[in-house]
Amino acid sequence: MNERVQLEVPATSLDDSHDEDELLRAVEEHGVGFKVTFTLLGMVILFCWAIFGRQLLRGLGVTGLNQPVSWGFYIVNFVFFIGISHAGTLISAILRLTQAEWRRPITRMAEIITVVVLAIGGLHPVLDLGRPDRMLNIFTSGRLQSPLLWDVCSISAYFMASTVYLFLPMIPDIALLRDRGARPHWFYAFLSWGWQGTPRQHAVLERAIAILMILVIPIAISVHTVISYIFAMTLQPGWHSTIFGPYFVVGAIFSGIAALMVVMIVLRRVFHLERFLKPIHFDHLAKLLLVMSLLWFYFTFCEYITAFFGNEPSEMRVFFYKFSGGFAPYFWGMVACNFLIPVVLLAFRRFRTIPGILFASIAVVIGMWLERLNIVIPSLANPRLPYPTGFYVPSLVEWAIFIGAFASFILGYAIFSRFFPLISVWEIKEGKKHSLAATSERVRGYLPDPLPQKVIGGESS
Amino acid sequence: MSQDTVSERMEQRVIFGLQVLSVSMIWVFCLGICAWVIHLLLLSHQLHDVPSASVGISIVAIPVFITGASVLTYVFIGLQRGGVAPNAGGEKREDS
């Protein structure tokens, strides 16, 4: 007899009457906290833009950029933020595609990171131009042969696909807010696109999400590969590497997962989402982060051992500049933050607690920023041509933009949480109603098929 | 017909008009990108620049933008057609 394993689920966990209220509370009952956050962050951002005004008036001379180090914080932050953007759409798409059921409370938070961070990161090359009006030259006389233009294309495509991928799964929740009378009513009615939750509408939405999640994965991979080409297509020592594409993609996913976990832990605390974001979610993501940490170390090792073994003089100048020269603190800091700390904290169950995961994730975010710094500056400071070693110290304007970028990220997230639920309400409901049956059906599919009656009869006879 | 019903219908029509406009804007954006890429291709041809990379990038980029806009349009039309008319009995999924 083929016995079916019945999954025991406590009745209370299937009761979703409170879930909706809890998840929509931040939208419907926003208090003084949002206004205070908005005002403070708005002031910080305005102050930073005011400082940036100096650059608009006086040009790039007010930054620490000069020859030979002509790329600094702006490009470091550009690469860093675009890397973080891989948290969202890519991870969300992979989890959806693999039908990982634990994805449900995570995906939207991840997708928001992508959209907010892409907007911030994409702005940095414009700041690096010195005069933003020069951006128009790209439209009139850009060269598509240049990897910089490939970047413009791939980041625009990723931004568009990520925005659509964030918006579509939000439609049922926006309609829910519309039906519950959330204000402004016209805003939710406009964005809900006439959603009434009919089976036909569900079918349309699910098909569209399925198309997008497949489309988004190659685009996301292409984005960071193309960013690596900005460096790898030059003949600069330390940049001209064949593994830069996958190395950048691995680093991007690595930093993305870490940023996602920091955001999740903070929002869990701020919005009291402990019932939805459970330790098991962090445990799964922490294991993923650990794997990415090992993978990152492997790529870093491959990158440097090849340069060291080749012993090419200009490569070795960059190599020793990082290992024992002026950039040694940043290089070894990067190794500690990206490898030692996460491996120690995440490999042992004793340390894999939420505070431990938060500490490891913050370390990885800092470490990945240091990695971008280590890629951009040392190669420019030690060019192939016989120049003396370059020198770069970021100026006040660059620090201001750096702080402003982080403040913009927090503000973007705060504004989103004011208008939309941070966890997908309909996906949680759907999970409660259908996932248990779907998962048990899938597990049964993995198990060996029952023997045909004839064989059983033959054996018994 | 009461005043409220008239103003509600008016509001619905305005919102629908804005929704159509927003979907149209996506197409304007996509077609703008396509026109820009084609302009750069023609420019590189005029300047006798190496065309291979330009052609490769445009072959990848243009379909991506068009697919994105198409998916959005498909959802918009699908949701409008798949909805229940006011006062008509319709099946509604429990989790929505």
Coordinates of C-alpha atoms in Angstrom, one line a residue:
Chain A
M1 CA 0.0 0.0 0.0
N2 CA 1.3 3.4 -0.9
E3 CA 1.1 5.4 2.3
R4 CA 1.0 9.1 2.0
V5 CA 2.9 11.1 4.5
Q6 CA 0.6 13.7 6.0
L7 CA 2.3 16.9 6.9
E8 CA 1.2 18.1 10.3
V9 CA 0.5 21.8 10.3
P10 CA -0.7 23.5 13.4
A11 CA -4.1 25.1 12.6
T12 CA -3.0 28.5 13.8
S13 CA -0.2 28.7 11.2
L14 CA -2.8 28.4 8.4
D15 CA -4.9 31.2 9.8
D16 CA -4.0 34.2 7.7
S17 CA -6.5 36.7 9.1
H18 CA -3.7 38.5 11.1
D19 CA -1.0 38.2 8.4
E20 CA -2.7 40.7 6.1
D21 CA -3.1 43.3 8.9
E22 CA 0.4 42.8 10.2
L23 CA 2.1 43.1 6.8
L24 CA 0.1 46.1 5.8
R25 CA 0.4 47.9 9.1
A26 CA 3.4 49.9 8.0
V27 CA 1.5 51.3 5.0
E28 CA -1.8 51.9 6.7
E29 CA -0.7 53.2 10.1
H30 CA 2.5 55.1 9.4
G31 CA 3.5 57.1 12.4
V32 CA 6.0 59.9 13.2
G33 CA 8.9 57.5 12.5
F34 CA 8.6 57.8 8.8
K35 CA 8.4 61.6 8.8
V36 CA 11.4 61.8 11.1
T37 CA 13.4 59.4 8.9
F38 CA 12.3 61.2 5.8
T39 CA 13.3 64.6 7.1
L40 CA 16.6 63.6 8.5
L41 CA 17.7 61.6 5.4
G42 CA 16.4 64.3 3.1
M43 CA 18.5 66.9 5.0
V44 CA 21.6 64.7 4.7
I45 CA 21.0 64.2 1.0
L46 CA 20.4 67.9 0.4
F47 CA 23.6 68.8 2.3
C48 CA 25.6 66.3 0.3
W49 CA 24.2 67.7 -3.0
A50 CA 25.1 71.2 -1.8
I51 CA 28.7 70.1 -1.3
F52 CA 28.6 68.5 -4.8
G53 CA 27.6 71.9 -6.1
R54 CA 31.3 72.8 -5.7
Q55 CA 32.2 70.3 -8.3
L56 CA 29.5 71.6 -10.7
L57 CA 31.0 75.1 -10.3
R58 CA 34.7 74.3 -10.3
G59 CA 34.9 71.0 -12.1
L60 CA 36.7 67.8 -11.2
G61 CA 39.6 69.7 -9.7
V62 CA 37.8 69.7 -6.4
T63 CA 38.0 65.9 -6.2
G64 CA 41.1 63.9 -5.4
L65 CA 41.3 62.6 -9.0
N66 CA 44.3 63.4 -11.0
Q67 CA 46.8 61.7 -13.3
P68 CA 47.5 58.8 -13.3
V69 CA 44.6 58.0 -10.8
S70 CA 41.7 59.3 -12.9
W71 CA 39.0 57.0 -11.4
G72 CA 38.3 57.1 -7.6
F73 CA 35.4 56.9 -5.3
Y74 CA 32.8 57.5 -8.0
I75 CA 33.8 54.5 -10.0
V76 CA 34.4 52.4 -6.9
N77 CA 30.9 53.1 -5.7
F78 CA 29.5 52.6 -9.1
V79 CA 30.9 49.1 -9.3
F80 CA 30.0 48.4 -5.7
F81 CA 26.3 49.6 -6.0
I82 CA 25.7 47.8 -9.2
G83 CA 27.2 44.7 -7.6
I84 CA 24.8 45.0 -4.6
S85 CA 21.9 45.2 -7.1
H86 CA 22.5 41.5 -7.8
A87 CA 20.9 40.9 -4.4
G88 CA 17.5 41.4 -5.7
T89 CA 16.3 40.4 -9.0
L90 CA 18.9 37.7 -9.6
I91 CA 18.5 35.9 -6.3
S92 CA 14.8 36.4 -6.3
A93 CA 14.6 35.0 -9.9
I94 CA 16.7 32.0 -9.0
L95 CA 14.7 31.2 -5.9
R96 CA 11.4 31.5 -7.8
L97 CA 12.8 29.4 -10.7
T98 CA 13.9 26.6 -8.3
Q99 CA 10.6 26.8 -6.5
A100 CA 12.4 27.3 -3.2
E101 CA 9.4 27.8 -0.9
W102 CA 11.4 29.7 1.7
R103 CA 11.7 32.5 -0.8
R104 CA 8.2 34.0 -0.2
P105 CA 9.0 36.6 2.5
I106 CA 12.4 37.4 1.0
T107 CA 11.8 38.1 -2.7
R108 CA 10.3 41.6 -2.6
M109 CA 12.8 42.9 -0.1
A110 CA 15.5 41.7 -2.5
E111 CA 13.9 43.2 -5.6
I112 CA 13.5 46.6 -4.0
I113 CA 17.3 46.6 -3.3
T114 CA 18.0 46.1 -7.0
V115 CA 15.8 48.9 -8.2
V116 CA 16.9 51.5 -5.6
V117 CA 20.6 50.6 -5.8
L118 CA 20.6 50.5 -9.6
A119 CA 19.3 54.1 -9.7
I120 CA 21.9 55.2 -7.3
G121 CA 24.8 53.3 -8.9
G122 CA 23.9 54.3 -12.4
L123 CA 24.2 57.9 -11.5
H124 CA 27.8 57.7 -10.4
P125 CA 29.5 57.6 -13.9
V126 CA 27.5 60.8 -14.6
L127 CA 29.1 62.4 -11.5
D128 CA 32.5 61.2 -12.6
L129 CA 32.1 63.1 -15.9
G130 CA 32.6 66.3 -14.0
R131 CA 30.1 68.1 -16.2
P132 CA 26.8 66.1 -16.3
D133 CA 25.7 67.8 -19.5
R134 CA 28.5 65.8 -21.2
M135 CA 26.1 62.8 -20.9
L136 CA 24.3 64.1 -23.9
N137 CA 27.3 63.3 -26.0
I138 CA 26.5 59.6 -25.5
F139 CA 23.2 60.1 -27.2
T140 CA 24.5 62.1 -30.1
S141 CA 27.9 60.6 -30.8
G142 CA 28.6 57.6 -28.5
R143 CA 30.7 54.6 -29.7
L144 CA 28.9 51.3 -29.3
Q145 CA 32.3 49.7 -29.7
S146 CA 33.3 51.0 -26.3
P147 CA 32.5 48.8 -23.2
L148 CA 31.3 51.9 -21.5
L149 CA 28.4 52.1 -23.9
W150 CA 27.8 48.3 -23.4
D151 CA 27.4 49.3 -19.8
V152 CA 24.8 51.9 -20.6
C153 CA 22.8 49.4 -22.6
S154 CA 23.0 46.6 -20.1
I155 CA 22.3 48.7 -17.0
S156 CA 19.3 50.3 -18.7
A157 CA 18.0 46.9 -19.7
Y158 CA 18.6 45.5 -16.2
F159 CA 16.9 48.5 -14.6
M160 CA 13.9 48.2 -16.9
A161 CA 13.6 44.4 -16.4
S162 CA 14.1 44.7 -12.6
T163 CA 11.4 47.5 -12.3
V164 CA 8.9 45.4 -14.2
Y165 CA 9.9 42.3 -12.2
L166 CA 9.3 44.2 -8.9
F167 CA 6.1 45.8 -10.1
L168 CA 4.2 42.7 -11.5
P169 CA 4.2 40.6 -8.4
M170 CA 3.1 43.7 -6.5
I171 CA -0.1 44.1 -8.4
P172 CA -2.3 41.9 -6.2
D173 CA -1.0 43.6 -3.1
I174 CA -1.6 47.0 -4.5
A175 CA -5.2 45.9 -5.4
L176 CA -5.6 44.7 -1.8
L177 CA -4.5 48.1 -0.5
R178 CA -7.0 49.7 -3.0
D179 CA -9.8 47.5 -1.7
R180 CA -8.9 48.2 1.9
G181 CA -9.2 51.9 1.3
A182 CA -5.6 52.9 1.6
R183 CA -4.9 56.5 0.7
P184 CA -4.3 58.1 -1.8
H185 CA -7.0 55.9 -3.4
W186 CA -6.3 57.0 -7.0
F187 CA -2.7 56.0 -6.6
Y188 CA -3.5 52.4 -5.7
A189 CA -6.3 52.3 -8.3
F190 CA -3.9 53.5 -10.9
L191 CA -1.2 51.0 -10.1
S192 CA -3.5 48.0 -9.5
W193 CA -4.2 47.8 -13.3
G194 CA -7.8 46.6 -12.7
W195 CA -6.8 43.5 -10.7
Q196 CA -9.7 41.6 -9.3
G197 CA -8.0 38.3 -8.6
T198 CA -9.8 36.2 -11.1
P199 CA -8.2 32.9 -12.2
R200 CA -7.6 34.3 -15.7
Q201 CA -5.8 37.4 -14.2
H202 CA -3.7 35.0 -12.0
A203 CA -2.8 33.0 -15.1
V204 CA -1.7 36.1 -17.0
L205 CA 0.4 37.4 -14.1
E206 CA 2.1 34.1 -13.4
R207 CA 3.0 33.6 -17.0
A208 CA 4.5 37.1 -17.2
I209 CA 6.5 36.5 -14.0
A210 CA 7.8 33.2 -15.4
I211 CA 8.9 34.9 -18.6
L212 CA 10.6 37.7 -16.7
M213 CA 12.4 35.5 -14.2
I214 CA 14.1 33.7 -17.1
L215 CA 14.9 36.9 -18.9
V216 CA 16.3 38.6 -15.8
I217 CA 19.0 36.0 -15.0
P218 CA 21.1 36.4 -18.2
I219 CA 20.6 40.2 -18.1
A220 CA 21.9 40.4 -14.5
I221 CA 24.9 38.2 -15.3
S222 CA 25.6 40.3 -18.4
V223 CA 25.5 43.6 -16.4
H224 CA 28.4 42.7 -14.1
T225 CA 30.3 40.9 -16.8
V226 CA 30.1 44.1 -18.9
I227 CA 31.2 46.2 -16.0
S228 CA 34.2 43.9 -15.6
Y229 CA 35.0 44.5 -19.3
I230 CA 35.5 48.2 -18.6
F231 CA 38.6 47.1 -16.8
A232 CA 39.5 43.8 -18.5
M233 CA 39.4 45.2 -22.0
T234 CA 42.2 47.6 -21.2
L235 CA 45.9 46.6 -21.0
Q236 CA 46.3 48.0 -17.5
P237 CA 48.2 45.7 -15.1
G238 CA 45.9 44.0 -12.7
W239 CA 42.9 44.5 -14.9
H240 CA 43.7 42.6 -18.1
S241 CA 42.3 39.3 -17.0
T242 CA 40.2 36.6 -18.6
I243 CA 38.4 35.7 -15.4
F244 CA 37.3 39.2 -14.5
G245 CA 33.8 38.6 -15.9
P246 CA 32.9 35.6 -13.6
Y247 CA 35.0 37.1 -10.8
F248 CA 32.8 40.2 -10.9
V249 CA 29.6 38.2 -11.1
V250 CA 30.6 36.1 -8.1
G251 CA 31.5 39.2 -6.1
A252 CA 28.3 40.9 -7.1
I253 CA 26.1 38.0 -5.9
F254 CA 28.3 37.7 -2.8
S255 CA 27.8 41.3 -1.8
G256 CA 24.2 41.2 -2.9
I257 CA 23.3 38.4 -0.5
A258 CA 25.2 40.1 2.3
A259 CA 23.3 43.4 1.7
L260 CA 20.0 41.6 1.5
M261 CA 20.6 40.0 4.9
V262 CA 21.6 43.3 6.5
V263 CA 18.4 44.8 5.1
M264 CA 16.3 41.9 6.2
I265 CA 17.6 41.9 9.8
V266 CA 17.2 45.6 10.2
L267 CA 13.6 45.6 8.7
R268 CA 12.7 42.6 10.8
R269 CA 13.5 44.6 13.9
V270 CA 12.0 47.9 12.7
F271 CA 8.7 46.5 11.4
H272 CA 8.4 43.6 13.8
L273 CA 8.4 41.0 11.1
E274 CA 9.8 38.2 13.3
R275 CA 6.8 35.9 12.5
F276 CA 7.6 36.1 8.8
L277 CA 11.4 36.3 8.7
K278 CA 12.3 33.4 10.8
P279 CA 15.8 32.1 11.7
I280 CA 15.4 29.4 9.1
H281 CA 15.4 32.0 6.3
F282 CA 18.6 33.5 7.6
D283 CA 20.2 30.1 8.1
H284 CA 19.5 29.2 4.4
L285 CA 20.9 32.6 3.2
A286 CA 23.8 32.3 5.5
K287 CA 24.8 29.0 4.0
L288 CA 24.5 30.6 0.5
L289 CA 26.7 33.4 1.7
L290 CA 29.3 31.0 3.0
V291 CA 29.4 29.2 -0.3
M292 CA 29.9 32.5 -2.1
S293 CA 32.6 33.5 0.3
L294 CA 34.6 30.3 -0.5
L295 CA 33.9 30.8 -4.2
W296 CA 35.1 34.5 -4.0
F297 CA 38.3 33.3 -2.3
Y298 CA 38.9 30.7 -5.0
F299 CA 38.6 33.4 -7.7
T300 CA 40.8 35.8 -5.8
F301 CA 43.4 33.1 -5.3
C302 CA 43.3 32.2 -9.1
E303 CA 43.5 35.9 -10.1
Y304 CA 46.6 36.7 -7.9
I305 CA 48.5 33.4 -8.3
T306 CA 48.4 33.8 -12.1
A307 CA 49.8 37.3 -11.9
F308 CA 52.5 36.2 -9.3
F309 CA 53.6 33.2 -11.4
G310 CA 53.8 35.3 -14.6
N311 CA 56.2 37.7 -12.8
E312 CA 55.6 40.4 -15.3
P313 CA 57.3 43.6 -13.9
S314 CA 54.3 46.0 -14.3
E315 CA 51.9 43.3 -12.9
M316 CA 54.3 42.7 -10.0
R317 CA 54.3 46.5 -9.1
V318 CA 50.5 46.3 -8.7
F319 CA 50.8 43.0 -6.9
F320 CA 53.2 44.2 -4.3
Y321 CA 51.5 47.6 -4.0
K322 CA 48.5 45.6 -2.7
F323 CA 50.2 42.9 -0.7
S324 CA 52.8 44.9 1.1
G325 CA 52.7 48.5 -0.2
G326 CA 50.4 51.4 0.3
F327 CA 47.3 49.4 -0.2
A328 CA 48.2 46.5 2.1
P329 CA 45.8 47.5 4.9
Y330 CA 42.9 47.7 2.4
F331 CA 43.9 44.4 0.7
W332 CA 44.3 42.4 3.9
G333 CA 41.2 44.1 5.3
M334 CA 39.3 42.9 2.3
V335 CA 40.6 39.3 2.8
A336 CA 39.6 39.4 6.5
C337 CA 36.1 40.8 5.8
N338 CA 35.3 38.7 2.8
F339 CA 36.8 35.4 3.8
L340 CA 38.1 35.0 7.4
I341 CA 35.2 36.6 9.3
P342 CA 32.3 35.1 7.2
V343 CA 33.8 31.6 7.1
V344 CA 34.4 31.6 10.9
L345 CA 31.0 33.0 11.7
L346 CA 28.9 31.1 9.2
A347 CA 30.6 27.7 9.1
F348 CA 29.8 26.8 12.7
R349 CA 26.3 26.4 13.9
R350 CA 27.1 28.0 17.2
F351 CA 27.9 31.4 15.6
R352 CA 25.3 31.2 12.9
T353 CA 22.8 33.1 14.9
I354 CA 21.1 36.3 13.7
P355 CA 23.6 38.6 15.4
G356 CA 26.5 36.5 14.0
I357 CA 24.9 36.6 10.5
L358 CA 24.5 40.3 10.8
F359 CA 28.1 40.8 11.8
A360 CA 29.3 38.6 8.9
S361 CA 27.1 40.3 6.4
I362 CA 28.2 43.8 7.4
A363 CA 31.8 42.5 7.2
V364 CA 31.2 41.2 3.6
V365 CA 29.6 44.5 2.5
I366 CA 32.6 46.4 3.8
G367 CA 35.0 43.8 2.3
M368 CA 33.4 44.0 -1.1
W369 CA 33.6 47.8 -1.1
L370 CA 37.3 47.4 -0.2
E371 CA 37.6 44.9 -3.1
R372 CA 36.3 47.4 -5.6
L373 CA 38.7 50.0 -4.1
N374 CA 41.5 47.4 -4.5
I375 CA 40.6 46.8 -8.1
V376 CA 40.2 50.4 -9.2
I377 CA 43.0 52.4 -7.5
P378 CA 46.2 50.3 -7.4
S379 CA 46.1 49.6 -11.2
L380 CA 45.7 53.3 -12.0
A381 CA 48.4 54.2 -9.4
N382 CA 50.9 51.8 -11.1
P383 CA 50.4 52.2 -14.8
R384 CA 52.3 50.2 -17.4
L385 CA 54.1 53.3 -18.6
P386 CA 57.2 54.4 -16.6
Y387 CA 55.4 57.0 -14.3
P388 CA 56.0 57.4 -10.6
T389 CA 53.5 55.7 -8.4
G390 CA 50.2 57.7 -8.3
F391 CA 48.5 59.0 -5.2
Y392 CA 44.8 59.3 -4.4
V393 CA 43.0 60.7 -1.4
P394 CA 39.3 61.3 -1.8
S395 CA 38.2 64.8 -1.2
L396 CA 35.3 66.2 0.8
V397 CA 33.0 66.2 -2.3
E398 CA 33.6 62.5 -2.9
W399 CA 33.0 61.6 0.7
A400 CA 29.8 63.7 0.6
I401 CA 28.5 61.8 -2.4
F402 CA 29.5 58.5 -0.8
I403 CA 27.4 59.4 2.3
G404 CA 24.6 60.8 0.2
A405 CA 24.4 57.6 -1.8
F406 CA 23.9 55.5 1.4
A407 CA 21.4 58.0 2.7
S408 CA 19.5 57.8 -0.6
F409 CA 19.4 54.0 -0.4
I410 CA 17.9 54.1 3.1
L411 CA 15.5 56.9 2.0
G412 CA 14.4 54.9 -1.1
Y413 CA 13.7 51.9 1.1
A414 CA 11.8 54.1 3.6
I415 CA 9.6 55.7 0.9
F416 CA 8.9 52.3 -0.6
S417 CA 7.9 50.8 2.8
R418 CA 5.5 53.8 3.4
F419 CA 3.5 53.0 0.3
F420 CA 3.9 49.2 -0.3
P421 CA 4.2 46.1 1.9
L422 CA 7.8 44.8 2.2
I423 CA 6.6 41.2 2.1
S424 CA 4.3 39.9 -0.6
V425 CA 1.0 39.3 1.1
W426 CA -0.6 37.3 -1.7
E427 CA 2.5 35.1 -2.0
I428 CA 2.4 34.3 1.7
K429 CA -1.3 33.4 1.4
E430 CA -0.7 31.4 -1.7
G431 CA 2.2 29.6 0.1
K432 CA 0.0 28.7 3.0
K433 CA -2.8 27.4 0.8
H434 CA -1.0 25.6 -1.9
S435 CA 2.7 25.1 -1.0
L436 CA 2.3 22.2 1.4
A437 CA 0.4 20.1 -1.2
A438 CA 2.7 21.2 -4.0
T439 CA 5.9 20.4 -2.0
S440 CA 4.7 17.0 -0.8
E441 CA 3.8 16.2 -4.4
R442 CA 7.2 17.2 -5.5
V443 CA 8.9 15.2 -2.8
R444 CA 6.9 12.2 -3.7
G445 CA 8.2 12.7 -7.3
Y446 CA 11.8 12.3 -6.0
L447 CA 11.1 9.0 -4.2
P448 CA 11.3 5.7 -6.1
D449 CA 8.0 4.7 -7.8
P450 CA 6.0 2.0 -6.2
L451 CA 6.5 -1.5 -7.7
P452 CA 3.8 -2.5 -10.2
Q453 CA 1.3 -5.0 -8.7
K454 CA 2.5 -7.7 -11.1
V455 CA 6.0 -7.6 -9.8
I456 CA 4.8 -7.7 -6.2
G457 CA 2.5 -10.6 -7.0
G458 CA 5.4 -12.4 -8.8
E459 CA 7.8 -12.0 -5.8
S460 CA 5.2 -13.2 -3.4
S461 CA 4.3 -16.2 -5.4
Chain B
M1 CA -28.0 58.1 -11.7
S2 CA -26.5 59.6 -8.5
Q3 CA -23.8 62.2 -8.4
D4 CA -21.4 59.8 -6.7
T5 CA -21.7 57.1 -9.4
V6 CA -21.0 59.7 -12.1
S7 CA -17.9 61.0 -10.4
E8 CA -16.7 57.4 -9.7
R9 CA -17.1 56.5 -13.3
M10 CA -15.3 59.7 -14.3
E11 CA -12.5 58.8 -11.9
Q12 CA -12.2 55.3 -13.3
R13 CA -12.0 56.6 -16.9
V14 CA -9.3 59.1 -15.9
I15 CA -7.3 56.3 -14.2
F16 CA -7.7 54.0 -17.1
G17 CA -6.5 56.8 -19.4
L18 CA -3.4 57.3 -17.2
Q19 CA -2.8 53.5 -17.2
V20 CA -2.9 53.4 -21.0
L21 CA -0.6 56.4 -21.1
S22 CA 1.9 54.8 -18.8
V23 CA 2.1 51.6 -20.9
S24 CA 2.5 53.8 -24.0
M25 CA 5.4 55.6 -22.3
I26 CA 7.2 52.3 -21.9
W27 CA 6.9 51.8 -25.6
V28 CA 8.2 55.4 -26.2
F29 CA 11.2 54.6 -24.0
C30 CA 11.8 51.3 -25.8
L31 CA 11.5 52.7 -29.2
G32 CA 13.7 55.6 -28.1
I33 CA 16.4 53.2 -27.1
C34 CA 16.1 51.3 -30.4
A35 CA 16.2 54.6 -32.4
W36 CA 19.3 55.6 -30.4
V37 CA 21.1 52.3 -31.0
I38 CA 20.3 52.5 -34.8
H39 CA 21.6 56.1 -34.9
L40 CA 24.9 55.0 -33.3
L41 CA 25.1 52.1 -35.8
L42 CA 24.6 54.5 -38.7
L43 CA 27.1 56.9 -37.2
S44 CA 29.8 54.2 -36.9
H45 CA 29.1 53.2 -40.5
Q46 CA 29.5 56.8 -41.7
L47 CA 32.8 57.2 -39.8
H48 CA 34.1 53.9 -41.1
D49 CA 34.4 52.6 -37.6
V50 CA 34.6 48.9 -36.7
P51 CA 30.9 47.9 -36.8
S52 CA 31.1 44.3 -35.4
A53 CA 30.7 45.2 -31.7
S54 CA 27.9 47.7 -32.4
V55 CA 25.9 45.1 -34.4
G56 CA 26.4 42.5 -31.7
I57 CA 25.3 44.8 -28.9
S58 CA 22.2 46.0 -30.8
I59 CA 21.2 42.4 -31.6
V60 CA 21.2 41.7 -27.9
A61 CA 19.9 45.0 -26.5
I62 CA 17.0 45.7 -28.8
P63 CA 15.1 42.4 -28.2
V64 CA 15.6 42.7 -24.5
F65 CA 13.9 46.1 -24.3
I66 CA 11.1 45.0 -26.7
T67 CA 10.5 41.8 -24.6
G68 CA 10.3 43.8 -21.4
A69 CA 7.8 46.2 -22.9
S70 CA 5.8 43.4 -24.5
V71 CA 5.5 41.5 -21.2
L72 CA 4.2 44.6 -19.5
T73 CA 1.7 45.3 -22.3
Y74 CA 0.6 41.6 -22.2
V75 CA -0.1 41.9 -18.5
F76 CA -2.0 45.1 -18.9
I77 CA -4.2 43.8 -21.6
G78 CA -4.6 40.4 -19.9
L79 CA -5.7 42.0 -16.6
Q80 CA -8.2 44.3 -18.4
R81 CA -9.7 41.3 -20.3
G82 CA -9.5 38.9 -17.4
G83 CA -11.3 41.1 -14.9
V84 CA -14.9 40.8 -13.8
A85 CA -17.3 43.4 -15.1
P86 CA -19.0 45.4 -12.3
N87 CA -22.1 43.7 -11.0
A88 CA -21.3 40.5 -12.9
G89 CA -20.8 37.3 -11.0
G90 CA -17.2 36.1 -11.3
E91 CA -14.9 33.5 -9.9
K92 CA -12.3 34.9 -7.5
R93 CA -9.3 33.1 -6.3
E94 CA -9.1 32.7 -2.5
D95 CA -5.6 34.0 -2.1
S96 CA -6.1 37.2 -4.0

